CSV table of C-alpha atoms in Angstrom, one decimal:
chain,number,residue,atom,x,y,z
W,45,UNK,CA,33.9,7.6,-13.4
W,46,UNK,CA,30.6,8.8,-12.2
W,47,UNK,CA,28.9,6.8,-9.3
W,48,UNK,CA,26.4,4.7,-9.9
W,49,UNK,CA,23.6,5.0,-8.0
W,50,UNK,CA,21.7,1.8,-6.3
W,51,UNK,CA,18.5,2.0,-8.2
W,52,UNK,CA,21.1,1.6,-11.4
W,53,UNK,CA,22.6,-1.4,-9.9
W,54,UNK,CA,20.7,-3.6,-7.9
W,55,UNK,CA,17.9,-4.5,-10.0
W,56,UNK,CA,19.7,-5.9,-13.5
W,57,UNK,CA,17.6,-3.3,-15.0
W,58,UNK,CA,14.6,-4.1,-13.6
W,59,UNK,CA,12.8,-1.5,-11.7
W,60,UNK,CA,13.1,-2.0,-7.8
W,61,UNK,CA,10.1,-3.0,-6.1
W,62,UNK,CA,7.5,-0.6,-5.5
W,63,UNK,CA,7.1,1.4,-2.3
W,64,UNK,CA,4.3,2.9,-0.7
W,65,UNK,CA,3.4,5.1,2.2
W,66,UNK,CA,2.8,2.4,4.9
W,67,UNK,CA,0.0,3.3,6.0
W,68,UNK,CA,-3.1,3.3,4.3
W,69,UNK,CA,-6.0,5.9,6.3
W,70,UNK,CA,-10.1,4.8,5.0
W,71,UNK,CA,-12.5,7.9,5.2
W,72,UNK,CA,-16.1,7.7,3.7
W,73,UNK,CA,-17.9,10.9,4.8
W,74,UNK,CA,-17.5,14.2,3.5
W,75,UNK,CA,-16.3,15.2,6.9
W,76,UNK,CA,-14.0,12.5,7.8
W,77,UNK,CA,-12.4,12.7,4.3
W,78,UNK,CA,-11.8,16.1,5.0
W,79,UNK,CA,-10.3,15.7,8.6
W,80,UNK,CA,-8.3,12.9,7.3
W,81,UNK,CA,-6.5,15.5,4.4
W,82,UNK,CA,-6.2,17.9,7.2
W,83,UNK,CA,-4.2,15.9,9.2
W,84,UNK,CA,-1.8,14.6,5.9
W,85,UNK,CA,-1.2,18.1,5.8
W,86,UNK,CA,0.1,18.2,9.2
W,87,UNK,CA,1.8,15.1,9.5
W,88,UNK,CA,3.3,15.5,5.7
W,89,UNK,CA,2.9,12.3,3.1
W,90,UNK,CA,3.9,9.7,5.2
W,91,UNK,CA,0.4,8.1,4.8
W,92,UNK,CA,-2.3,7.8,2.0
W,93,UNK,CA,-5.7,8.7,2.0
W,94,UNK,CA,-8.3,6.6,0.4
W,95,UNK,CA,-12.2,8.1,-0.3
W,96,UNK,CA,-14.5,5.4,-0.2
W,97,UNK,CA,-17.3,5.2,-2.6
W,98,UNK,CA,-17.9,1.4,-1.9
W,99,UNK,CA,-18.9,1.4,2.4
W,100,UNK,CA,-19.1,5.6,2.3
W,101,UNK,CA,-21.8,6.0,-0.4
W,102,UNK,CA,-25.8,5.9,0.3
W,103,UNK,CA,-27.8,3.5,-1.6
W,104,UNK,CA,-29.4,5.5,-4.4
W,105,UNK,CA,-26.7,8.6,-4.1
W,106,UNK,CA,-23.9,6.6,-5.4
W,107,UNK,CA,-23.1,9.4,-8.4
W,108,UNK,CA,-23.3,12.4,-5.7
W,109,UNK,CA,-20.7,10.2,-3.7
W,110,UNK,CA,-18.2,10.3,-6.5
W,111,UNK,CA,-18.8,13.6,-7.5
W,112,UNK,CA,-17.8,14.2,-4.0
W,113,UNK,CA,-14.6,12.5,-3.8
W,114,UNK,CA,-13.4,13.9,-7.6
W,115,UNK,CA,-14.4,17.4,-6.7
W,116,UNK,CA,-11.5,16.5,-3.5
W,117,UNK,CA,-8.7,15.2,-5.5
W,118,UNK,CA,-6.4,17.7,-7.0
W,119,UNK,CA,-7.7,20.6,-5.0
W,120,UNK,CA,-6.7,22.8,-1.8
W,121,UNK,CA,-6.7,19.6,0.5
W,122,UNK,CA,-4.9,17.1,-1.8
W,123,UNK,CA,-1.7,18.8,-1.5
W,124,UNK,CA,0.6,15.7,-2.0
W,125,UNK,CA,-0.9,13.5,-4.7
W,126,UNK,CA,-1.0,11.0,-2.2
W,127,UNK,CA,-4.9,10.4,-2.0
W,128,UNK,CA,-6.6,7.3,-3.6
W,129,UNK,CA,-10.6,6.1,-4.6
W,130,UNK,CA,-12.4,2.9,-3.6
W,131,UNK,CA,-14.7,2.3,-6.1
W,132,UNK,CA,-17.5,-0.4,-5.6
W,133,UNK,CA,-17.0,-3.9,-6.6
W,134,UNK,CA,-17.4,-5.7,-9.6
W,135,UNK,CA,-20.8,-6.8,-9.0
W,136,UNK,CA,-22.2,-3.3,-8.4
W,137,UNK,CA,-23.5,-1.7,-11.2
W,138,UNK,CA,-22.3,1.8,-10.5
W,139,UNK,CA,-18.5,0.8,-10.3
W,140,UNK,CA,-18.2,1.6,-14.0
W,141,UNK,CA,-19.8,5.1,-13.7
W,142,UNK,CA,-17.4,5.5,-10.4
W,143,UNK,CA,-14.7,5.3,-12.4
W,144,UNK,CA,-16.4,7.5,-15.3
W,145,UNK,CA,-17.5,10.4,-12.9
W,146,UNK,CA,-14.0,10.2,-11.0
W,147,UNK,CA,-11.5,10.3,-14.0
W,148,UNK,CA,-13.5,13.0,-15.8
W,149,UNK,CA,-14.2,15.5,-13.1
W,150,UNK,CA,-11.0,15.1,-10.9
W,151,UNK,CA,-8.6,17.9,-11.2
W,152,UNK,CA,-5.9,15.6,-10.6
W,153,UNK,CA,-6.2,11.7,-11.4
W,154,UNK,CA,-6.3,9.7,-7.8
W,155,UNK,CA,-3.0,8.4,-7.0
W,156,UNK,CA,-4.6,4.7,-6.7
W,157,UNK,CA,-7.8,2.9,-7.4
W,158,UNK,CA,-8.5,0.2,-4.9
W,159,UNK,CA,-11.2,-2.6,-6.4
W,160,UNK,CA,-12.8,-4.6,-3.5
W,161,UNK,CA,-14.0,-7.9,-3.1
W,162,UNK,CA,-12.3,-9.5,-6.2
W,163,UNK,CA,-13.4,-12.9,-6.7
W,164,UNK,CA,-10.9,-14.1,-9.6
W,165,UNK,CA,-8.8,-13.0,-12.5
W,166,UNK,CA,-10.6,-12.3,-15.3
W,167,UNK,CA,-12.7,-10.0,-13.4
W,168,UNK,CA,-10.1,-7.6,-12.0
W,169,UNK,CA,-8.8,-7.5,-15.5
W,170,UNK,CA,-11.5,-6.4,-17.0
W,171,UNK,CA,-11.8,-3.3,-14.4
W,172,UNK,CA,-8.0,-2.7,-14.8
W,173,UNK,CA,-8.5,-2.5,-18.6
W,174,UNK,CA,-11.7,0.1,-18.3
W,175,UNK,CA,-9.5,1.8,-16.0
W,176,UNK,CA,-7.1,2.4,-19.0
W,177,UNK,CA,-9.2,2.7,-21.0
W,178,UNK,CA,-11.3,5.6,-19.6
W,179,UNK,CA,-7.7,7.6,-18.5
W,180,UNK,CA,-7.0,6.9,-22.1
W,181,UNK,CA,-10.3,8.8,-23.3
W,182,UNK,CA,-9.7,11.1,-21.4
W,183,UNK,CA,-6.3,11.9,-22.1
W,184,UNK,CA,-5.1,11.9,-18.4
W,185,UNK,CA,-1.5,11.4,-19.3
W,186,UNK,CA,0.1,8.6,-16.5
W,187,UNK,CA,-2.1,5.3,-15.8
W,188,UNK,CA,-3.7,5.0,-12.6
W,189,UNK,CA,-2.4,2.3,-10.7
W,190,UNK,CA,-4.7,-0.5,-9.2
W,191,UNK,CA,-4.9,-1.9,-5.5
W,192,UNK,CA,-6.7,-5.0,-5.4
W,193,UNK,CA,-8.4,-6.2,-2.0
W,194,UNK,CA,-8.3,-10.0,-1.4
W,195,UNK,CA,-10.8,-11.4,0.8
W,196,UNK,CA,-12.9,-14.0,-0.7
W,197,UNK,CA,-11.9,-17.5,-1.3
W,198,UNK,CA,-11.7,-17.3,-5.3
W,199,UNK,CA,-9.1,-14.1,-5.1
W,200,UNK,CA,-6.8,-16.1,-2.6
W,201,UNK,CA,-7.1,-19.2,-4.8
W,202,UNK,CA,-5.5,-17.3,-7.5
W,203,UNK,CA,-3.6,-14.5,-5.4
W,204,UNK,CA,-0.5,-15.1,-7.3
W,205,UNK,CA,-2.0,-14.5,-10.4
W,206,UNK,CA,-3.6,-11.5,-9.2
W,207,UNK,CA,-0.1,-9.7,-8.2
W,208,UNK,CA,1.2,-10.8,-11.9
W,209,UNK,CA,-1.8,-8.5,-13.4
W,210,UNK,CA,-0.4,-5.1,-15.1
W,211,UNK,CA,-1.3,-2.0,-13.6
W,212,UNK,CA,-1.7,-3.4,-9.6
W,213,UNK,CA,0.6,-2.0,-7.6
W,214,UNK,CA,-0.9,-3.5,-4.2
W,215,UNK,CA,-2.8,-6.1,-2.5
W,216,UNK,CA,-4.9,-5.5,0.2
W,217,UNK,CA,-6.1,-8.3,2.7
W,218,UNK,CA,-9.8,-8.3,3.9
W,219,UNK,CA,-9.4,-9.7,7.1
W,220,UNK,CA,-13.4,-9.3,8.4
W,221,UNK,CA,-15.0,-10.4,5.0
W,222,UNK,CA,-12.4,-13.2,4.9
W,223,UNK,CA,-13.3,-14.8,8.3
W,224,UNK,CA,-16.8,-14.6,7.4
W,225,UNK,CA,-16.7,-16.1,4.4
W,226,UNK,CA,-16.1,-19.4,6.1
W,227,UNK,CA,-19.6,-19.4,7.5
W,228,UNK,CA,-18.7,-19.7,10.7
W,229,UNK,CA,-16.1,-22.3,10.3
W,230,UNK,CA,-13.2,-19.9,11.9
W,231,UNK,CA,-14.1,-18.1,15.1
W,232,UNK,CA,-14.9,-14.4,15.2
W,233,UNK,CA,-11.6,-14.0,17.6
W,234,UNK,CA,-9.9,-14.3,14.3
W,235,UNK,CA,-11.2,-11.2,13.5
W,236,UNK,CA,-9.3,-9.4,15.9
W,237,UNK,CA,-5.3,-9.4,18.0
W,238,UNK,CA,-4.4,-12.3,18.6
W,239,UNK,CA,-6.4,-14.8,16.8
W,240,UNK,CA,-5.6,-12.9,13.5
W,241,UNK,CA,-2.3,-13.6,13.2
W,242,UNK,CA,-2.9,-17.1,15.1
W,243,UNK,CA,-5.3,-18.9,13.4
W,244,UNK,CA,-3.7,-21.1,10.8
W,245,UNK,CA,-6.3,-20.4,7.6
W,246,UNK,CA,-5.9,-16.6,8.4
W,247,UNK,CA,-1.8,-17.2,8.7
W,248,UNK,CA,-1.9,-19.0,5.5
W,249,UNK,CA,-4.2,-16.6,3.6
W,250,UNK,CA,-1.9,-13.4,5.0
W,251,UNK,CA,1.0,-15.5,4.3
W,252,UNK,CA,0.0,-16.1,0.9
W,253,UNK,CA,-0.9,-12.6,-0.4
W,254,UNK,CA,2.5,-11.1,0.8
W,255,UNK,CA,4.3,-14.2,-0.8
W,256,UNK,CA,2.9,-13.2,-4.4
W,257,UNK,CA,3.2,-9.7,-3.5
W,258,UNK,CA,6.9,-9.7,-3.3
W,259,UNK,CA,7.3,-12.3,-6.1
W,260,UNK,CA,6.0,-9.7,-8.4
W,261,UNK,CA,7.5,-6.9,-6.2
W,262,UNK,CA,4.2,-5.2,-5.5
W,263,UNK,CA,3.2,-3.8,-1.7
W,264,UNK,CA,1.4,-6.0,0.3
W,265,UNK,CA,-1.1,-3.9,2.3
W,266,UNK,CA,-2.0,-5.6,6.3
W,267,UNK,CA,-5.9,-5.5,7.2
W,268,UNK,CA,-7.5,-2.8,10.0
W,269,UNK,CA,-6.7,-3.1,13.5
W,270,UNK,CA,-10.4,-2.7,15.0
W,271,UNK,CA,-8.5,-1.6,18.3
W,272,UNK,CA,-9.3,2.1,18.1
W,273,UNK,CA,-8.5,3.3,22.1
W,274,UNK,CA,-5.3,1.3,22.9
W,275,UNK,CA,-2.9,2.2,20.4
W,276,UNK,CA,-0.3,-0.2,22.0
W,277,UNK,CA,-2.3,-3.4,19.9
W,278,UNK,CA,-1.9,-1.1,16.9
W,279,UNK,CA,1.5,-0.7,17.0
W,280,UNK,CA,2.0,-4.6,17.7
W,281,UNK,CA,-0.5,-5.6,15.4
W,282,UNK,CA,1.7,-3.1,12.9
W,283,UNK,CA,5.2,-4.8,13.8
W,284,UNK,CA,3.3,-8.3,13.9
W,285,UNK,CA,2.5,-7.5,10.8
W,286,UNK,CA,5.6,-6.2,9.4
W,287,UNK,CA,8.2,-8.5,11.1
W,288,UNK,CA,6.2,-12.0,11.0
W,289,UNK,CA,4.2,-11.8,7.4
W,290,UNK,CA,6.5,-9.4,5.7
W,291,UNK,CA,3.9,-7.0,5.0
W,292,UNK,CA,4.9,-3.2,4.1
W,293,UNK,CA,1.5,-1.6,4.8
W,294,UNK,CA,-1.4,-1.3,6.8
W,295,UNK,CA,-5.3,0.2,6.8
W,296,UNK,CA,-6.1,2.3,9.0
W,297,UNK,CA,-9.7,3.5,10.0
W,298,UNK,CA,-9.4,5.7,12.6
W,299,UNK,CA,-7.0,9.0,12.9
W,300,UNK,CA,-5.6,7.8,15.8
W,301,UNK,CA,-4.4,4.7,14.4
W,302,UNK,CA,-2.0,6.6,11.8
W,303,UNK,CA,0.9,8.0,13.7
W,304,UNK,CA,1.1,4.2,15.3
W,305,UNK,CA,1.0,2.3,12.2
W,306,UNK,CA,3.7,4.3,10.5
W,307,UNK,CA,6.3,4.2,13.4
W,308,UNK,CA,6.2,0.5,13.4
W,309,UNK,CA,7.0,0.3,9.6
W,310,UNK,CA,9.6,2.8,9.7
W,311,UNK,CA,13.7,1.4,10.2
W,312,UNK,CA,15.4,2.2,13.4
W,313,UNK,CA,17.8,4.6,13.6
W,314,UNK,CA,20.6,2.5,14.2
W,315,UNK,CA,19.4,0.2,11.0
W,316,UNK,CA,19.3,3.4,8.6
W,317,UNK,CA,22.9,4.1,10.1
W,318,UNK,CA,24.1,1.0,9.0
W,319,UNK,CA,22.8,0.7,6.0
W,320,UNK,CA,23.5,4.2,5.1
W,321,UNK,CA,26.9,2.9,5.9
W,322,UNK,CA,27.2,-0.2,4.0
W,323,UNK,CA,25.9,1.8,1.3
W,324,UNK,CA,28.0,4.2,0.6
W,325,UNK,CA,31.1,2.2,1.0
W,326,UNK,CA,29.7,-0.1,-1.7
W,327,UNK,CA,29.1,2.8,-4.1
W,328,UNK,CA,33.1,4.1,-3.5
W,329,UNK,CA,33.5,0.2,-4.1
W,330,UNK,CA,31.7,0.4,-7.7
W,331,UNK,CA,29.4,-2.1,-5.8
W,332,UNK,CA,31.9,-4.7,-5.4
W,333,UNK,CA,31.8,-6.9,-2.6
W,334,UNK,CA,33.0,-5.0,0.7
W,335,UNK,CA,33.2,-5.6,4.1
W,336,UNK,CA,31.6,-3.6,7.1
W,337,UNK,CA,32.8,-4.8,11.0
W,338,UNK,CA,34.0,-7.8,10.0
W,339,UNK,CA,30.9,-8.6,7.7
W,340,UNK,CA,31.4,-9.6,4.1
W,341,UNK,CA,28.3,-7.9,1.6
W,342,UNK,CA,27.5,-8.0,-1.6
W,343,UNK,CA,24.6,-6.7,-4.1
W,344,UNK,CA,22.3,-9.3,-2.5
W,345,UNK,CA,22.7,-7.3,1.1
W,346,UNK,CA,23.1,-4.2,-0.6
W,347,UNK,CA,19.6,-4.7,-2.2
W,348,UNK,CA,18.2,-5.3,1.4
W,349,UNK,CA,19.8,-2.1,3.1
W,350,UNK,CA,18.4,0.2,0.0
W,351,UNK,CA,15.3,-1.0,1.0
W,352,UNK,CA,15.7,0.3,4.4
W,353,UNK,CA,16.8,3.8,3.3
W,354,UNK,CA,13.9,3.8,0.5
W,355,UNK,CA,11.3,2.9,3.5
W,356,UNK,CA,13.0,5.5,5.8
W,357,UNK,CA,12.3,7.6,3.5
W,358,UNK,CA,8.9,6.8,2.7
W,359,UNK,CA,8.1,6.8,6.4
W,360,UNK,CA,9.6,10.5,7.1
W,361,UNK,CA,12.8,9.3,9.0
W,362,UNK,CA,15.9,11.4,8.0
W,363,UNK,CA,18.4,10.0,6.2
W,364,UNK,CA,21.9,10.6,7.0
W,365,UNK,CA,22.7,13.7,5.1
W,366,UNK,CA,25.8,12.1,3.2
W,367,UNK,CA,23.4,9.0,2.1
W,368,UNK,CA,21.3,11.4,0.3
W,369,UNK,CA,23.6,11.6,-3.2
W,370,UNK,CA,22.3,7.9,-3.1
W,371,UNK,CA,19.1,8.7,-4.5
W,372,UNK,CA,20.3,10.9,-7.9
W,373,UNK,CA,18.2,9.2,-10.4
W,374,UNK,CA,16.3,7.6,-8.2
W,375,UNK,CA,11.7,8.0,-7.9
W,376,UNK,CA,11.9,7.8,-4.6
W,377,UNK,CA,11.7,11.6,-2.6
C-alpha cells in the first residue's frame, strides 16, 4: 500500500490551512523596493516583499508609482514569486487603476494584493471581485490572492466575516491607525512594546482577527514593530506575537527587522525533531493512533506537528532528511 501522505489525511479533504512566509517586509521607494529584493535574494524566500502604492506613491504620480512596481514584479529582482502590491484603499480613486496598471503591465501577476483600511464587507468584496475580474480580462491564468488590513472599527466589527470572504488569504492588523481611531481614548503607548500587547481593546482587537483567521484557516499577519535599533523588542514583540495571540506573521519595515522576525516564527530544533518523529511513525501506522515516549497521538496531534514541519519549512529550517518523503503531494516546498 502506498503511504499516504499528511496533507491526504489530516484535513478530511479539505485543504490544510494556508501558510505564508512569516514575515511580511513594506518598501515604498524605488530604492528601498529594490534593496529589499536584493536582500530576498540573499536570504532566500523566507520573507515576502510588498511594493506599496498606498504610503509610497506621491499625490498626483499615483499611475507612475504603479508602473513602477509592475515593471518590478516578474523581472531580474523578483526571483521567487514571493513579492506582493499594496494598492490604495477603497476610498481613493486610483485603487481601481492600481489594479488596472499592475495586472496588465506585470510580467508576472504579484503573489498577493493587500487592500488597506477596509471599513466593512461589502466593500472588500467588491475590490476582490474587480480583482477577478481584471485577472480574468486579462487572461492571467491563477487568481491573485487578497490580504486584507484591519484597522478601523467597522472591519473589526465584522472581522470574522472578512476571513470567510473568497479569495483572502490573510489579515493584516493596523495597529497605529487602530489606536488612533479611538481619538485619543487609548494612549499612544499602545502604539508601541508593551502597551500593544497590554492594553485590553488592542488584546481584544489582535485577539479577534487571529481568532477568525484560523476559523477560516487563513494567516493572520502581526502589526510593525516601530523598534528599528534594538532588535531584541523585535524578536519578543515576534514571539509575543506568535506564542500569546497565535499569530503566524509579522510586517516588517525596516531590513533590519527581517532576519529577527523570521527566527522567532520558525520551530525549534528539538520541536521539528519531534514532530518529524511522531510523524513518520504515524505514516508506517497508516495514521492510526501511536504512541511516542509514553505519549498516546492521534490525527488531532498529528495535524499540529505537520504544522510545525510545514512552518520549518516555510521559515528555511531543514527538515530532517527522512521527514522529507512527507511532503510527496504536498504545495508546500
Amino acid at each position: 500500500m502506498r503511504a499516504l501522505s499528511p496533507a491526504e489525511v489530516l484535513f478530511e479533504g479539505e485543504a490544510p490551512p494556508a501558510v505564508l512566509p512569516a514575515c511580511d517586509h513594506y518598501a515604498g521607494s524605488e530604492k528601498l523596493m529594490l534593496k529589499s529584493l536584493a536582500l530576498q535574494q540573499a536570504l532566500g524566500p523566507v520573507f515576502d516583499v510588498t511594493l506599496d502604492c498606498e504610503d509610497g506613491a506621491q499625490v498626483g504620480h499615483e499611475a507612475e508609482h504603479a508602473e513602477l512596481v509592475a515593471s518590478l514584479l516578474g523581472s531580474e529582482h523578483d526571483r521567487f514569486g514571493r513579492v506582493g502590491v499594496r494598492i490604495h484603499d477603497f476610498q481613493h480613486p486610483h485603487w481601481r487603476d492600481d489594479v488596472r496598471l499592475i495586472l496588465r503591465a506585470a510580467k508576472r501577476a504579484p503573489a498577493y494584493i493587500t487592500l488597506p483600511k477596509i471599513r466593512n464587507v461589502p466593500d472588500a468584496a467588491e475590490m476582490c471581485a474587480f480583482i477577478e475580474a481584471t485577472r480574468r480580462e486579462l487572461s492571467i491564468a491563477q487568481p491573485v490572492p487578497v490580504q486584507l488590513l484591519v484597522e478601523t472599527h467597522g472591519a473589526l466589527a465584522r472581522v470574522f466575516d472578512l476571513a470567510a470572504l473568497p479569495g483572502v488569504e490573510a489579515l493584516s492588523f493596523g495597529l497605529m491607525d487602530f489606536v488612533s481611531a479611538h481619538d485619543g481614548a487609548i494612549p499612544d503607548s499602545a502604539m508601541r512594546s508593551p502597551g500593544q500587547f497590554d492594553h485590553p481593546l488592542v488584546r481584544r482587537a489582535k485577539l479577534e482577527i487571529s481568532a477568525a483567521c484560523h476559523a477560516h484557516g487563513k494567516v493572520p499577519s502581526h502589526n510593525v514593530s516601530t523598534e528599528v535599533r534594538d532588535m531584541s523588542v523585535v524578536a519578543n514583540d515576534a514571539s509575543r506575537a506568535r506564542n500569546e495571540f497565535g499569530y503566524t506573521r509579522m510586517w516588517s519595515i525596516h531590513p533590519a527587522q527581517i532576519e529577527a522576525i523570521v527566527a522567532a516564527f520558525a520551530p525549534r530544533d528539538a520541536e521539528i525533531a519531534t514532530a518529524a518523529e511522531i510523524l513518520l511513525a504515524a505514516q508506517s501506522a497508516q495514521w492510526g493512533p501511536t504512541r511516542h515516549h509514553d505519549t498516546l497521538h492521534d490525527r488531532a496531534s498529528y495535524r499540529y506537528y505537520w504544522s510545525v514541519l510545514r512552518r520549518a519549512r516555510s521559515t528555511g529550517r531543514a527538515v530532517p532528511e527522512e521527514a522529507a518523503p512527507l511532503f510527496a503531494g504536498s504545495a508546500v516546498s
